[in-house]
PDB file of C-alpha atoms in Angstrom:
ATOM      1  CA  MET A 181     210.624 112.122 105.080  1.00 48.00           C
ATOM      2  CA  THR A 182     208.986 115.544 104.737  1.00 50.00           C
ATOM      3  CA  ALA A 183     208.580 117.964 107.577  1.00 49.00           C
ATOM      4  CA  TYR A 184     204.779 117.239 107.594  1.00 54.00           C
ATOM      5  CA  SER A 185     205.171 113.533 108.080  1.00 54.00           C
ATOM      6  CA  GLY A 186     207.862 114.167 110.750  1.00 61.00           C
ATOM      7  CA  GLY A 187     205.338 116.399 112.495  1.00 64.00           C
ATOM      8  CA  GLY A 188     202.673 113.757 112.164  1.00 65.00           C
ATOM      9  CA  ALA A 189     204.833 111.183 113.824  1.00 70.00           C
ATOM     10  CA  ALA A 190     205.774 113.597 116.658  1.00 71.00           C
ATOM     11  CA  VAL A 191     202.085 114.200 117.313  1.00 70.00           C
ATOM     12  CA  ALA A 192     201.270 110.414 117.225  1.00 71.00           C
ATOM     13  CA  ALA A 193     204.137 109.742 119.512  1.00 74.00           C
ATOM     14  CA  ALA A 194     202.919 112.551 121.870  1.00 74.00           C
ATOM     15  CA  ALA A 195     199.404 111.145 121.964  1.00 72.00           C
ATOM     16  CA  ALA A 196     200.662 107.549 122.705  1.00 75.00           C
ATOM     17  CA  ALA A 197     202.723 108.846 125.594  1.00 78.00           C
ATOM     18  CA  ARG A 198     199.781 110.853 126.934  1.00 75.00           C
ATOM     19  CA  LYS A 199     197.610 107.724 126.764  1.00 74.00           C
ATOM     20  CA  ARG A 200     200.250 105.713 128.546  1.00 80.00           C
ATOM     21  CA  ARG A 201     200.566 108.456 131.371  1.00 80.00           C
ATOM     22  CA  LEU A 202     196.762 108.456 131.763  1.00 73.00           C
ATOM     23  CA  GLU A 203     196.640 104.575 131.998  1.00 74.00           C
ATOM     24  CA  GLU A 204     199.499 104.608 134.564  1.00 77.00           C
ATOM     25  CA  GLU A 205     197.564 107.335 136.596  1.00 76.00           C
ATOM     26  CA  GLU A 206     194.513 105.186 136.585  1.00 73.00           C
ATOM     27  CA  GLU A 207     196.401 102.169 137.794  1.00 75.00           C
ATOM     28  CA  ARG A 208     197.873 104.316 140.684  1.00 75.00           C
ATOM     29  CA  LEU A 209     194.488 105.834 141.532  1.00 71.00           C
ATOM     30  CA  THR A 210     192.437 102.588 141.483  1.00 71.00           C
ATOM     31  CA  PRO A 211     193.996 100.157 143.806  1.00 70.00           C
ATOM     32  CA  TYR A 212     191.389  97.538 144.408  1.00 71.00           C
ATOM     33  CA  THR A 213     191.702  95.969 147.934  1.00 72.00           C
ATOM     34  CA  LYS A 214     191.340  92.225 148.519  1.00 75.00           C
ATOM     35  CA  GLU A 215     188.277  93.001 150.582  1.00 77.00           C
ATOM     36  CA  GLU A 216     186.568  94.744 147.721  1.00 71.00           C
ATOM     37  CA  LEU A 217     187.332  91.946 145.318  1.00 72.00           C
ATOM     38  CA  ALA A 218     186.501  89.372 147.914  1.00 77.00           C
ATOM     39  CA  GLU A 219     182.999  91.040 148.504  1.00 85.00           C
ATOM     40  CA  GLY A 220     182.137  90.571 144.895  1.00 90.00           C
ATOM     41  CA  TRP A 221     182.606  93.837 143.349  1.00 91.00           C
ATOM     42  CA  GLU A 222     183.496  94.577 139.674  1.00 93.00           C
ATOM     43  CA  PHE A 223     184.782  97.806 138.318  1.00 93.00           C
ATOM     44  CA  LYS A 224     185.088  99.788 135.113  1.00 94.00           C
ATOM     45  CA  ILE A 225     186.230 103.132 133.764  1.00 94.00           C
ATOM     46  CA  VAL A 226     184.179 104.821 131.201  1.00 96.00           C
ATOM     47  CA  ARG A 227     186.127 107.207 128.961  1.00 94.00           C
ATOM     48  CA  SER A 228     185.151 109.922 126.437  1.00 94.00           C
ATOM     49  CA  ASN A 229     187.146 111.996 124.033  1.00 89.00           C
ATOM     50  CA  THR A 230     184.913 114.885 124.863  1.00 90.00           C
ATOM     51  CA  ALA A 231     184.087 116.246 128.342  1.00 93.00           C
ATOM     52  CA  ILE A 232     181.404 114.453 130.245  1.00 94.00           C
ATOM     53  CA  LYS A 233     179.924 117.145 132.548  1.00 94.00           C
ATOM     54  CA  GLY A 234     176.489 118.602 133.516  1.00 95.00           C
ATOM     55  CA  GLU A 235     173.550 116.934 131.915  1.00 96.00           C
ATOM     56  CA  ARG A 236     175.779 114.469 129.981  1.00 96.00           C
ATOM     57  CA  PHE A 237     177.328 113.407 133.383  1.00 97.00           C
ATOM     58  CA  ALA A 238     173.989 112.895 135.016  1.00 97.00           C
ATOM     59  CA  ARG A 239     172.619 111.000 132.015  1.00 97.00           C
ATOM     60  CA  LEU A 240     175.662 108.669 131.993  1.00 98.00           C
ATOM     61  CA  CYS A 241     175.329 107.944 135.722  1.00 98.00           C
ATOM     62  CA  ALA A 242     171.610 107.235 135.239  1.00 97.00           C
ATOM     63  CA  GLU A 243     172.316 104.902 132.310  1.00 97.00           C
ATOM     64  CA  GLU A 244     175.076 103.037 134.246  1.00 98.00           C
ATOM     65  CA  ALA A 245     172.656 102.754 137.276  1.00 97.00           C
ATOM     66  CA  GLU A 246     170.113 100.955 135.151  1.00 96.00           C
ATOM     67  CA  ASN A 247     172.777  98.150 134.979  1.00 96.00           C
ATOM     68  CA  GLY A 248     173.641  98.218 138.624  1.00 97.00           C
ATOM     69  CA  TRP A 249     176.791 100.468 138.315  1.00 98.00           C
ATOM     70  CA  GLU A 250     177.499 102.908 141.065  1.00 97.00           C
ATOM     71  CA  LEU A 251     179.609 106.030 140.756  1.00 97.00           C
ATOM     72  CA  VAL A 252     182.940 105.637 142.584  1.00 94.00           C
ATOM     73  CA  GLU A 253     184.891 108.637 141.390  1.00 93.00           C
ATOM     74  CA  LYS A 254     185.443 111.104 138.547  1.00 94.00           C
ATOM     75  CA  PHE A 255     189.029 111.344 137.606  1.00 90.00           C
ATOM     76  CA  ASP A 256     188.408 114.192 135.305  1.00 92.00           C
ATOM     77  CA  HIS A 257     185.803 115.183 132.718  1.00 94.00           C
ATOM     78  CA  ASN A 258     186.922 112.206 130.392  1.00 93.00           C
ATOM     79  CA  ARG A 259     187.249 109.421 132.843  1.00 94.00           C
ATOM     80  CA  ILE A 260     184.718 108.191 135.340  1.00 96.00           C
ATOM     81  CA  ARG A 261     185.046 105.011 137.477  1.00 94.00           C
ATOM     82  CA  PHE A 262     182.118 102.787 138.389  1.00 96.00           C
ATOM     83  CA  LYS A 263     181.455  99.642 140.525  1.00 95.00           C
ATOM     84  CA  ARG A 264     178.672  97.045 140.917  1.00 95.00           C
ATOM     85  CA  PRO A 265     178.114  93.815 142.654  1.00 95.00           C
ATOM     86  CA  ILE A 266     178.974  90.914 140.456  1.00 94.00           C
ATOM     87  CA  ALA A 267     175.521  89.436 141.191  1.00 95.00           C
ATOM     88  CA  LYS A 268     174.006  92.155 139.064  1.00 96.00           C
ATOM     89  CA  ARG A 269     175.330  90.273 135.977  1.00 96.00           C
ATOM     90  CA  ALA A 270     172.244  88.130 136.197  1.00 96.00           C
ATOM     91  CA  ASN A 271     170.362  91.011 134.635  1.00 95.00           C
ATOM     92  CA  ASP A 272     172.739  91.744 131.799  1.00 96.00           C
ATOM     93  CA  HIS A 273     170.514  89.939 129.274  1.00 95.00           C
ATOM     94  CA  MET A 274     167.793  92.584 129.838  1.00 95.00           C
ATOM     95  CA  ALA A 275     170.085  95.584 129.370  1.00 95.00           C
ATOM     96  CA  ILE A 276     169.232  98.172 126.850  1.00 94.00           C
ATOM     97  CA  ILE A 277     172.879  99.627 127.010  1.00 94.00           C
ATOM     98  CA  ASP A 278     175.883  97.497 126.971  1.00 96.00           C
ATOM     99  CA  PRO A 279     176.604  96.950 130.698  1.00 97.00           C
ATOM    100  CA  TYR A 280     180.349  96.545 129.923  1.00 96.00           C
ATOM    101  CA  ARG A 281     180.782  99.705 127.808  1.00 96.00           C
ATOM    102  CA  THR A 282     183.913 101.701 128.562  1.00 94.00           C
ATOM    103  CA  ARG A 283     183.594 104.411 125.864  1.00 93.00           C
ATOM    104  CA  VAL A 284     180.846 106.965 125.276  1.00 93.00           C
ATOM    105  CA  GLY A 285     180.562 109.607 122.679  1.00 79.00           C
ATOM    106  CA  LEU A 286     182.789 109.840 119.552  1.00 66.00           C
ATOM    107  CA  SER A 287     185.236 107.072 118.961  1.00 65.00           C
ATOM    108  CA  GLU A 288     188.893 107.982 118.697  1.00 72.00           C
ATOM    109  CA  GLY A 289     188.731 107.646 114.872  1.00 73.00           C
ATOM    110  CA  ALA A 290     185.634 109.804 114.500  1.00 70.00           C
ATOM    111  CA  PHE A 291     187.088 112.452 116.944  1.00 67.00           C
ATOM    112  CA  ALA A 292     190.269 112.571 114.905  1.00 72.00           C
ATOM    113  CA  ALA A 293     188.250 112.894 111.680  1.00 75.00           C
ATOM    114  CA  VAL A 294     186.362 115.820 113.248  1.00 74.00           C
ATOM    115  CA  ILE A 295     189.488 117.608 114.323  1.00 78.00           C
ATOM    116  CA  LEU A 296     191.083 116.938 110.902  1.00 79.00           C
ATOM    117  CA  GLY A 297     188.006 118.331 109.095  1.00 83.00           C
ATOM    118  CA  ILE A 298     188.031 121.478 111.131  1.00 86.00           C
ATOM    119  CA  PHE A 299     191.719 122.170 110.485  1.00 82.00           C
ATOM    120  CA  LEU A 300     191.204 121.313 106.721  1.00 83.00           C
ATOM    121  CA  GLY A 301     188.275 123.713 106.794  1.00 86.00           C
ATOM    122  CA  ILE A 302     190.326 126.524 108.445  1.00 88.00           C
ATOM    123  CA  PHE A 303     193.226 125.837 105.859  1.00 84.00           C
ATOM    124  CA  LEU A 304     190.905 126.115 102.936  1.00 85.00           C
ATOM    125  CA  PHE A 305     189.291 129.228 104.304  1.00 85.00           C
ATOM    126  CA  ILE A 306     192.765 130.913 104.536  1.00 86.00           C
ATOM    127  CA  ILE A 307     193.657 129.836 101.094  1.00 85.00           C
ATOM    128  CA  LEU A 308     190.472 131.218  99.691  1.00 85.00           C
ATOM    129  CA  LEU A 309     190.841 134.463 101.771  1.00 83.00           C
ATOM    130  CA  ILE A 310     194.429 134.939 100.450  1.00 84.00           C
ATOM    131  CA  GLY A 311     193.254 134.290  96.860  1.00 82.00           C
ATOM    132  CA  ALA A 312     190.447 136.846  97.281  1.00 81.00           C
ATOM    133  CA  LEU A 313     192.665 139.416  98.745  1.00 82.00           C
ATOM    134  CA  GLY A 314     195.633 138.805  96.290  1.00 69.00           C
TER     135      GLY A 314
END
């Protein structure tokens, strides 16, 4: 095993551990009462790999409202919880946006590809700079 592959494994393990911590945090912060569930509410958390704030946050809330979802809380700039009455499912066939989407923005794979591309670009720039100076 090279140092590079070991480093990659460590990064992957750290990312998996962070994801587990965030999921555990969400479980602690989102205890649904029997009353909420008995009253016919359904819940979801919309996640993003990039920050959802400002105009993007307002647009997300407006899009979710079109399908009957109401903002419950914003955990951070990457996780936002919504709820809606289960009766709103009757209108799902008319939805323009998937009413059960839980991700917005770049997928995890696309986000990783962008980050990798940035690092490769910086690496190549440094190599070219060293070659030009040497």
